[in-house]
Amino acid sequence: MKRRMRLFRKPAVILASLSLMSPAFAQATLSSATDEEIITLSQLTEPADQTEEELLVEQEGDEQAVADDLAEQEATEQTEADTLAEQEATEQAEVDALAEQEAAEQAEADALAEQEATEQAEAAALAEQEATEQAEADALAEQEATEQAEAAALAEQ
């Protein structure tokens, strides 16, 4: 039994290697080293073919997992890009709102300055009017004093 296991071990390794190199060997036969037994390659390559299929399935599964990971990474990056764009849009909206608020405050300040200038102009006009009225009152008082002096001079005569 030991000898038989030894015989199967070496040809199986050779056959597995041959099976991977060329599928045409699946129909060939091989004699054992002592010519005690003939081994059909198709029998020995069948597990190797199954192993190849399993490896291919596993490789395809690995490739699909890598593709899925890549797609997930791209989706994550797209989500991050969308989030960043949304954040930038929000910040721009805040900047625009702040600029609009500053413009409104500047318009209020301009209106207040214009109102103060109008009030100062009105105060200056009122002061000028009062000065004119005072000058007229002084002129009237002087005229009355002149008339009284003339009347007193006439009365003395």
Short mmCIF file of N, CA and C in Angstrom, two decimals:
data_model
loop_
_atom_site.label_atom_id
_atom_site.label_comp_id
_atom_site.label_asym_id
_atom_site.label_seq_id
_atom_site.Cartn_x
_atom_site.Cartn_y
_atom_site.Cartn_z
N MET A 1 0.81 -1.19 0.00
CA MET A 1 0.00 0.00 0.00
C MET A 1 0.86 1.26 0.00
N LYS A 2 1.95 1.20 0.71
CA LYS A 2 2.84 2.35 0.73
C LYS A 2 3.41 2.62 -0.65
N ARG A 3 3.78 1.57 -1.32
CA ARG A 3 4.36 1.72 -2.64
C ARG A 3 3.35 2.33 -3.60
N ARG A 4 2.14 1.94 -3.50
CA ARG A 4 1.10 2.44 -4.38
C ARG A 4 0.88 3.94 -4.14
N MET A 5 0.87 4.35 -2.91
CA MET A 5 0.68 5.75 -2.60
C MET A 5 1.83 6.57 -3.18
N ARG A 6 3.01 6.02 -3.12
CA ARG A 6 4.15 6.71 -3.67
C ARG A 6 4.02 6.85 -5.18
N LEU A 7 3.51 5.82 -5.82
CA LEU A 7 3.33 5.86 -7.26
C LEU A 7 2.30 6.91 -7.66
N PHE A 8 1.23 6.98 -6.90
CA PHE A 8 0.19 7.94 -7.25
C PHE A 8 0.61 9.38 -6.95
N ARG A 9 1.42 9.53 -5.95
CA ARG A 9 1.79 10.87 -5.56
C ARG A 9 2.61 11.56 -6.65
N LYS A 10 3.61 10.94 -7.15
CA LYS A 10 4.47 11.57 -8.16
C LYS A 10 3.74 11.81 -9.47
N PRO A 11 3.07 10.81 -10.06
CA PRO A 11 2.37 11.09 -11.31
C PRO A 11 1.25 12.12 -11.14
N ALA A 12 0.61 12.14 -9.99
CA ALA A 12 -0.48 13.10 -9.78
C ALA A 12 0.05 14.52 -9.86
N VAL A 13 1.22 14.73 -9.29
CA VAL A 13 1.81 16.07 -9.34
C VAL A 13 2.17 16.41 -10.77
N ILE A 14 2.75 15.49 -11.47
CA ILE A 14 3.11 15.72 -12.87
C ILE A 14 1.87 15.96 -13.70
N LEU A 15 0.86 15.13 -13.49
CA LEU A 15 -0.35 15.25 -14.28
C LEU A 15 -1.08 16.56 -13.99
N ALA A 16 -1.08 16.95 -12.71
CA ALA A 16 -1.73 18.21 -12.37
C ALA A 16 -1.02 19.35 -13.09
N SER A 17 0.28 19.29 -13.15
CA SER A 17 1.02 20.33 -13.85
C SER A 17 0.73 20.29 -15.34
N LEU A 18 0.68 19.09 -15.91
CA LEU A 18 0.39 18.97 -17.34
C LEU A 18 -1.03 19.42 -17.64
N SER A 19 -1.93 19.09 -16.75
CA SER A 19 -3.33 19.46 -16.97
C SER A 19 -3.48 20.97 -17.01
N LEU A 20 -2.74 21.65 -16.18
CA LEU A 20 -2.82 23.11 -16.17
C LEU A 20 -2.19 23.70 -17.43
N MET A 21 -1.21 22.98 -17.99
CA MET A 21 -0.53 23.52 -19.17
C MET A 21 -1.33 23.27 -20.44
N SER A 22 -1.96 22.10 -20.57
CA SER A 22 -2.65 21.79 -21.81
C SER A 22 -3.82 20.86 -21.55
N PRO A 23 -5.04 21.24 -21.95
CA PRO A 23 -6.19 20.36 -21.75
C PRO A 23 -6.14 19.12 -22.64
N ALA A 24 -5.25 19.06 -23.66
CA ALA A 24 -5.16 17.89 -24.55
C ALA A 24 -4.67 16.66 -23.80
N PHE A 25 -3.96 16.83 -22.72
CA PHE A 25 -3.45 15.70 -21.95
C PHE A 25 -4.54 14.96 -21.21
N ALA A 26 -5.71 15.51 -21.14
CA ALA A 26 -6.79 14.86 -20.41
C ALA A 26 -7.18 13.53 -21.05
N GLN A 27 -6.85 13.32 -22.31
CA GLN A 27 -7.19 12.08 -23.00
C GLN A 27 -6.02 11.10 -23.02
N ALA A 28 -4.85 11.50 -22.58
CA ALA A 28 -3.68 10.63 -22.64
C ALA A 28 -3.66 9.68 -21.45
N THR A 29 -2.81 8.71 -21.52
CA THR A 29 -2.64 7.77 -20.40
C THR A 29 -1.18 7.76 -20.02
N LEU A 30 -0.91 7.34 -18.80
CA LEU A 30 0.46 7.34 -18.30
C LEU A 30 0.71 6.03 -17.58
N SER A 31 1.83 5.44 -17.83
CA SER A 31 2.20 4.21 -17.13
C SER A 31 2.96 4.59 -15.88
N SER A 32 2.78 3.81 -14.85
CA SER A 32 3.52 4.08 -13.63
C SER A 32 4.98 3.74 -13.86
N ALA A 33 5.82 4.15 -12.97
CA ALA A 33 7.25 3.96 -13.14
C ALA A 33 7.64 2.48 -13.21
N THR A 34 6.91 1.61 -12.58
CA THR A 34 7.24 0.17 -12.58
C THR A 34 6.36 -0.61 -13.52
N ASP A 35 5.56 0.05 -14.33
CA ASP A 35 4.62 -0.55 -15.27
C ASP A 35 3.61 -1.47 -14.59
N GLU A 36 3.35 -1.27 -13.33
CA GLU A 36 2.39 -2.11 -12.64
C GLU A 36 0.97 -1.66 -12.93
N GLU A 37 0.78 -0.39 -13.18
CA GLU A 37 -0.58 0.12 -13.32
C GLU A 37 -0.59 1.25 -14.34
N ILE A 38 -1.64 1.34 -15.14
CA ILE A 38 -1.78 2.44 -16.09
C ILE A 38 -2.81 3.40 -15.51
N ILE A 39 -2.48 4.65 -15.52
CA ILE A 39 -3.35 5.67 -14.94
C ILE A 39 -3.88 6.52 -16.08
N THR A 40 -5.17 6.73 -16.12
CA THR A 40 -5.75 7.59 -17.14
C THR A 40 -5.66 9.03 -16.66
N LEU A 41 -5.11 9.87 -17.51
CA LEU A 41 -4.93 11.27 -17.12
C LEU A 41 -6.25 11.97 -16.87
N SER A 42 -7.26 11.61 -17.60
CA SER A 42 -8.53 12.29 -17.42
C SER A 42 -9.06 12.09 -16.01
N GLN A 43 -8.76 10.94 -15.42
CA GLN A 43 -9.21 10.69 -14.05
C GLN A 43 -8.44 11.57 -13.08
N LEU A 44 -7.16 11.72 -13.34
CA LEU A 44 -6.35 12.50 -12.42
C LEU A 44 -6.51 14.00 -12.64
N THR A 45 -6.83 14.41 -13.85
CA THR A 45 -6.95 15.85 -14.10
C THR A 45 -8.32 16.39 -13.73
N GLU A 46 -9.27 15.52 -13.52
CA GLU A 46 -10.60 16.00 -13.18
C GLU A 46 -10.59 16.83 -11.89
N PRO A 47 -9.97 16.34 -10.80
CA PRO A 47 -9.89 17.20 -9.62
C PRO A 47 -9.10 18.47 -9.89
N ALA A 48 -8.07 18.38 -10.73
CA ALA A 48 -7.32 19.59 -11.05
C ALA A 48 -8.19 20.56 -11.82
N ASP A 49 -9.02 20.04 -12.76
CA ASP A 49 -9.94 20.91 -13.48
C ASP A 49 -10.93 21.55 -12.52
N GLN A 50 -11.41 20.75 -11.58
CA GLN A 50 -12.33 21.31 -10.58
C GLN A 50 -11.62 22.38 -9.76
N THR A 51 -10.38 22.10 -9.43
CA THR A 51 -9.61 23.08 -8.67
C THR A 51 -9.42 24.35 -9.50
N GLU A 52 -9.12 24.16 -10.80
CA GLU A 52 -9.00 25.32 -11.67
C GLU A 52 -10.29 26.11 -11.71
N GLU A 53 -11.41 25.39 -11.83
CA GLU A 53 -12.71 26.06 -11.85
C GLU A 53 -12.96 26.79 -10.54
N GLU A 54 -12.64 26.11 -9.44
CA GLU A 54 -12.81 26.75 -8.14
C GLU A 54 -11.93 27.98 -8.03
N LEU A 55 -10.69 27.86 -8.51
CA LEU A 55 -9.79 29.01 -8.48
C LEU A 55 -10.32 30.14 -9.36
N LEU A 56 -10.84 29.78 -10.53
CA LEU A 56 -11.40 30.80 -11.41
C LEU A 56 -12.61 31.46 -10.77
N VAL A 57 -13.47 30.63 -10.15
CA VAL A 57 -14.64 31.19 -9.47
C VAL A 57 -14.20 32.09 -8.32
N GLU A 58 -13.20 31.61 -7.57
CA GLU A 58 -12.68 32.41 -6.46
C GLU A 58 -12.04 33.70 -6.97
N GLN A 59 -11.28 33.57 -8.08
CA GLN A 59 -10.65 34.76 -8.67
C GLN A 59 -11.72 35.74 -9.16
N GLU A 60 -12.75 35.22 -9.81
CA GLU A 60 -13.84 36.09 -10.26
C GLU A 60 -14.53 36.74 -9.07
N GLY A 61 -14.70 35.95 -8.00
CA GLY A 61 -15.30 36.52 -6.78
C GLY A 61 -14.42 37.61 -6.21
N ASP A 62 -13.10 37.36 -6.19
CA ASP A 62 -12.17 38.39 -5.70
C ASP A 62 -12.21 39.63 -6.58
N GLU A 63 -12.22 39.41 -7.90
CA GLU A 63 -12.29 40.55 -8.82
C GLU A 63 -13.59 41.32 -8.64
N GLN A 64 -14.69 40.58 -8.42
CA GLN A 64 -15.98 41.25 -8.19
C GLN A 64 -15.95 42.03 -6.88
N ALA A 65 -15.31 41.43 -5.85
CA ALA A 65 -15.20 42.13 -4.57
C ALA A 65 -14.37 43.40 -4.72
N VAL A 66 -13.28 43.30 -5.50
CA VAL A 66 -12.45 44.49 -5.75
C VAL A 66 -13.26 45.53 -6.51
N ALA A 67 -14.01 45.07 -7.52
CA ALA A 67 -14.85 46.00 -8.29
C ALA A 67 -15.91 46.63 -7.40
N ASP A 68 -16.51 45.82 -6.52
CA ASP A 68 -17.52 46.36 -5.60
C ASP A 68 -16.89 47.37 -4.65
N ASP A 69 -15.70 47.04 -4.13
CA ASP A 69 -15.00 47.97 -3.25
C ASP A 69 -14.68 49.27 -3.98
N LEU A 70 -14.23 49.14 -5.23
CA LEU A 70 -13.92 50.33 -6.02
C LEU A 70 -15.17 51.17 -6.27
N ALA A 71 -16.27 50.49 -6.60
CA ALA A 71 -17.53 51.21 -6.83
C ALA A 71 -17.99 51.89 -5.55
N GLU A 72 -17.82 51.19 -4.42
CA GLU A 72 -18.22 51.79 -3.14
C GLU A 72 -17.33 52.98 -2.81
N GLN A 73 -16.03 52.85 -3.09
CA GLN A 73 -15.11 53.95 -2.86
C GLN A 73 -15.47 55.15 -3.75
N GLU A 74 -15.78 54.87 -5.01
CA GLU A 74 -16.17 55.96 -5.92
C GLU A 74 -17.46 56.61 -5.46
N ALA A 75 -18.41 55.79 -4.98
CA ALA A 75 -19.66 56.35 -4.47
C ALA A 75 -19.40 57.20 -3.24
N THR A 76 -18.50 56.74 -2.37
CA THR A 76 -18.15 57.52 -1.18
C THR A 76 -17.49 58.83 -1.58
N GLU A 77 -16.56 58.76 -2.54
CA GLU A 77 -15.90 59.98 -3.01
C GLU A 77 -16.90 60.93 -3.65
N GLN A 78 -17.86 60.39 -4.40
CA GLN A 78 -18.88 61.24 -5.02
C GLN A 78 -19.74 61.89 -3.95
N THR A 79 -20.09 61.11 -2.92
CA THR A 79 -20.89 61.65 -1.82
C THR A 79 -20.12 62.76 -1.12
N GLU A 80 -18.81 62.52 -0.89
CA GLU A 80 -17.99 63.55 -0.26
C GLU A 80 -17.90 64.79 -1.14
N ALA A 81 -17.76 64.59 -2.45
CA ALA A 81 -17.70 65.73 -3.38
C ALA A 81 -19.02 66.50 -3.37
N ASP A 82 -20.14 65.75 -3.35
CA ASP A 82 -21.45 66.40 -3.30
C ASP A 82 -21.62 67.18 -2.00
N THR A 83 -21.18 66.57 -0.89
CA THR A 83 -21.27 67.24 0.41
C THR A 83 -20.42 68.50 0.42
N LEU A 84 -19.22 68.41 -0.14
CA LEU A 84 -18.33 69.57 -0.21
C LEU A 84 -18.94 70.67 -1.08
N ALA A 85 -19.51 70.29 -2.22
CA ALA A 85 -20.15 71.27 -3.10
C ALA A 85 -21.33 71.93 -2.39
N GLU A 86 -22.10 71.12 -1.66
CA GLU A 86 -23.24 71.67 -0.92
C GLU A 86 -22.76 72.62 0.17
N GLN A 87 -21.67 72.25 0.86
CA GLN A 87 -21.11 73.10 1.90
C GLN A 87 -20.61 74.42 1.29
N GLU A 88 -19.94 74.33 0.14
CA GLU A 88 -19.46 75.54 -0.52
C GLU A 88 -20.62 76.42 -0.96
N ALA A 89 -21.69 75.80 -1.45
CA ALA A 89 -22.87 76.56 -1.85
C ALA A 89 -23.50 77.25 -0.64
N THR A 90 -23.54 76.54 0.49
CA THR A 90 -24.08 77.13 1.71
C THR A 90 -23.23 78.31 2.16
N GLU A 91 -21.90 78.12 2.13
CA GLU A 91 -21.00 79.21 2.52
C GLU A 91 -21.15 80.40 1.58
N GLN A 92 -21.30 80.14 0.28
CA GLN A 92 -21.49 81.23 -0.68
C GLN A 92 -22.80 81.95 -0.41
N ALA A 93 -23.84 81.19 -0.07
CA ALA A 93 -25.13 81.81 0.25
C ALA A 93 -25.00 82.69 1.49
N GLU A 94 -24.22 82.21 2.49
CA GLU A 94 -24.00 83.01 3.69
C GLU A 94 -23.23 84.29 3.36
N VAL A 95 -22.22 84.17 2.50
CA VAL A 95 -21.44 85.35 2.08
C VAL A 95 -22.35 86.33 1.35
N ASP A 96 -23.19 85.82 0.45
CA ASP A 96 -24.11 86.68 -0.29
C ASP A 96 -25.10 87.36 0.66
N ALA A 97 -25.61 86.61 1.64
CA ALA A 97 -26.55 87.18 2.60
C ALA A 97 -25.87 88.27 3.43
N LEU A 98 -24.61 88.02 3.82
CA LEU A 98 -23.86 89.01 4.59
C LEU A 98 -23.62 90.27 3.75
N ALA A 99 -23.26 90.08 2.49
CA ALA A 99 -23.04 91.24 1.61
C ALA A 99 -24.33 92.02 1.42
N GLU A 100 -25.44 91.30 1.29
CA GLU A 100 -26.74 91.97 1.15
C GLU A 100 -27.08 92.74 2.42
N GLN A 101 -26.80 92.14 3.58
CA GLN A 101 -27.06 92.82 4.85
C GLN A 101 -26.19 94.07 4.98
N GLU A 102 -24.92 93.96 4.60
CA GLU A 102 -24.02 95.12 4.65
C GLU A 102 -24.50 96.22 3.70
N ALA A 103 -24.98 95.83 2.53
CA ALA A 103 -25.51 96.82 1.58
C ALA A 103 -26.74 97.52 2.15
N ALA A 104 -27.60 96.75 2.82
CA ALA A 104 -28.79 97.34 3.44
C ALA A 104 -28.39 98.30 4.56
N GLU A 105 -27.40 97.89 5.37
CA GLU A 105 -26.94 98.77 6.45
C GLU A 105 -26.30 100.04 5.88
N GLN A 106 -25.56 99.91 4.78
CA GLN A 106 -24.95 101.08 4.14
C GLN A 106 -26.03 102.01 3.60
N ALA A 107 -27.08 101.43 3.01
CA ALA A 107 -28.19 102.24 2.50
C ALA A 107 -28.87 102.98 3.65
N GLU A 108 -29.04 102.30 4.79
CA GLU A 108 -29.64 102.96 5.97
C GLU A 108 -28.74 104.10 6.45
N ALA A 109 -27.42 103.84 6.48
CA ALA A 109 -26.48 104.88 6.92
C ALA A 109 -26.50 106.07 5.96
N ASP A 110 -26.57 105.79 4.65
CA ASP A 110 -26.66 106.87 3.67
C ASP A 110 -27.94 107.68 3.85
N ALA A 111 -29.05 106.98 4.07
CA ALA A 111 -30.33 107.67 4.27
C ALA A 111 -30.29 108.52 5.53
N LEU A 112 -29.68 107.99 6.60
CA LEU A 112 -29.57 108.74 7.85
C LEU A 112 -28.69 109.97 7.65
N ALA A 113 -27.58 109.82 6.94
CA ALA A 113 -26.69 110.96 6.67
C ALA A 113 -27.42 112.01 5.85
N GLU A 114 -28.20 111.56 4.87
CA GLU A 114 -28.98 112.51 4.06
C GLU A 114 -30.02 113.23 4.91
N GLN A 115 -30.65 112.49 5.81
CA GLN A 115 -31.65 113.10 6.69
C GLN A 115 -30.98 114.14 7.60
N GLU A 116 -29.80 113.81 8.15
CA GLU A 116 -29.08 114.76 9.00
C GLU A 116 -28.67 116.00 8.21
N ALA A 117 -28.24 115.80 6.97
CA ALA A 117 -27.86 116.95 6.13
C ALA A 117 -29.07 117.83 5.86
N THR A 118 -30.21 117.20 5.61
CA THR A 118 -31.45 117.96 5.39
C THR A 118 -31.83 118.74 6.63
N GLU A 119 -31.72 118.08 7.81
CA GLU A 119 -32.06 118.77 9.06
C GLU A 119 -31.11 119.94 9.32
N GLN A 120 -29.81 119.75 9.01
CA GLN A 120 -28.85 120.85 9.17
C GLN A 120 -29.16 122.00 8.22
N ALA A 121 -29.54 121.65 6.99
CA ALA A 121 -29.90 122.70 6.03
C ALA A 121 -31.13 123.45 6.50
N GLU A 122 -32.11 122.71 7.04
CA GLU A 122 -33.33 123.35 7.57
C GLU A 122 -32.98 124.24 8.76
N ALA A 123 -32.07 123.76 9.64
CA ALA A 123 -31.66 124.56 10.80
C ALA A 123 -30.94 125.83 10.35
N ALA A 124 -30.08 125.70 9.34
CA ALA A 124 -29.36 126.86 8.82
C ALA A 124 -30.35 127.84 8.19
N ALA A 125 -31.33 127.34 7.45
CA ALA A 125 -32.33 128.20 6.83
C ALA A 125 -33.16 128.90 7.91
N LEU A 126 -33.50 128.17 8.96
CA LEU A 126 -34.27 128.76 10.07
C LEU A 126 -33.44 129.83 10.78
N ALA A 127 -32.15 129.55 11.00
CA ALA A 127 -31.27 130.54 11.65
C ALA A 127 -31.15 131.77 10.76
N GLU A 128 -31.04 131.57 9.45
CA GLU A 128 -30.96 132.70 8.53
C GLU A 128 -32.25 133.50 8.55
N GLN A 129 -33.38 132.79 8.61
CA GLN A 129 -34.67 133.47 8.67
C GLN A 129 -34.79 134.27 9.97
N GLU A 130 -34.35 133.69 11.08
CA GLU A 130 -34.40 134.39 12.36
C GLU A 130 -33.48 135.61 12.33
N ALA A 131 -32.29 135.47 11.70
CA ALA A 131 -31.37 136.60 11.60
C ALA A 131 -31.99 137.70 10.74
N THR A 132 -32.67 137.30 9.67
CA THR A 132 -33.34 138.28 8.81
C THR A 132 -34.44 138.99 9.59
N GLU A 133 -35.23 138.24 10.33
CA GLU A 133 -36.31 138.83 11.13
C GLU A 133 -35.74 139.75 12.20
N GLN A 134 -34.61 139.33 12.80
CA GLN A 134 -33.96 140.17 13.82
C GLN A 134 -33.45 141.46 13.18
N ALA A 135 -32.88 141.35 11.97
CA ALA A 135 -32.38 142.54 11.28
C ALA A 135 -33.54 143.46 10.94
N GLU A 136 -34.66 142.87 10.51
CA GLU A 136 -35.84 143.68 10.21
C GLU A 136 -36.36 144.35 11.48
N ALA A 137 -36.36 143.62 12.59
CA ALA A 137 -36.82 144.19 13.86
C ALA A 137 -35.89 145.31 14.30
N ASP A 138 -34.57 145.11 14.14
CA ASP A 138 -33.61 146.15 14.49
C ASP A 138 -33.81 147.39 13.60
N ALA A 139 -34.02 147.14 12.31
CA ALA A 139 -34.23 148.25 11.38
C ALA A 139 -35.51 149.00 11.74
N LEU A 140 -36.56 148.27 12.09
CA LEU A 140 -37.83 148.88 12.49
C LEU A 140 -37.64 149.69 13.78
N ALA A 141 -36.91 149.13 14.74
CA ALA A 141 -36.66 149.83 16.00
C ALA A 141 -35.84 151.10 15.74
N GLU A 142 -34.87 151.00 14.83
CA GLU A 142 -34.05 152.17 14.50
C GLU A 142 -34.90 153.23 13.80
N GLN A 143 -35.79 152.77 12.93
CA GLN A 143 -36.68 153.70 12.24
C GLN A 143 -37.60 154.40 13.24
N GLU A 144 -38.12 153.65 14.20
CA GLU A 144 -38.99 154.24 15.22
C GLU A 144 -38.20 155.24 16.07
N ALA A 145 -36.96 154.87 16.40
CA ALA A 145 -36.12 155.78 17.19
C ALA A 145 -35.85 157.06 16.40
N THR A 146 -35.60 156.90 15.10
CA THR A 146 -35.36 158.06 14.25
C THR A 146 -36.61 158.92 14.19
N GLU A 147 -37.77 158.30 14.05
CA GLU A 147 -39.03 159.05 13.99
C GLU A 147 -39.29 159.75 15.32
N GLN A 148 -39.00 159.11 16.41
CA GLN A 148 -39.20 159.73 17.72
C GLN A 148 -38.24 160.92 17.90
N ALA A 149 -37.03 160.72 17.41
CA ALA A 149 -36.05 161.81 17.53
C ALA A 149 -36.50 162.98 16.66
N GLU A 150 -37.03 162.67 15.48
CA GLU A 150 -37.52 163.72 14.60
C GLU A 150 -38.74 164.40 15.24
N ALA A 151 -39.61 163.62 15.83
CA ALA A 151 -40.79 164.16 16.48
C ALA A 151 -40.37 165.02 17.68
N ALA A 152 -39.39 164.60 18.42
CA ALA A 152 -38.92 165.37 19.57
C ALA A 152 -38.25 166.65 19.09
N ALA A 153 -37.53 166.57 17.97
CA ALA A 153 -36.87 167.75 17.44
C ALA A 153 -37.93 168.72 16.92
N LEU A 154 -38.98 168.24 16.33
CA LEU A 154 -40.07 169.09 15.87
C LEU A 154 -40.81 169.70 17.05
N ALA A 155 -40.95 168.95 18.06
CA ALA A 155 -41.66 169.45 19.22
C ALA A 155 -40.83 170.51 19.91
N GLU A 156 -39.63 170.48 19.88
CA GLU A 156 -38.75 171.47 20.48
C GLU A 156 -38.75 172.74 19.65
N GLN A 157 -38.98 172.57 18.48
CA GLN A 157 -38.94 173.77 17.65
C GLN A 157 -40.22 174.44 17.83
#
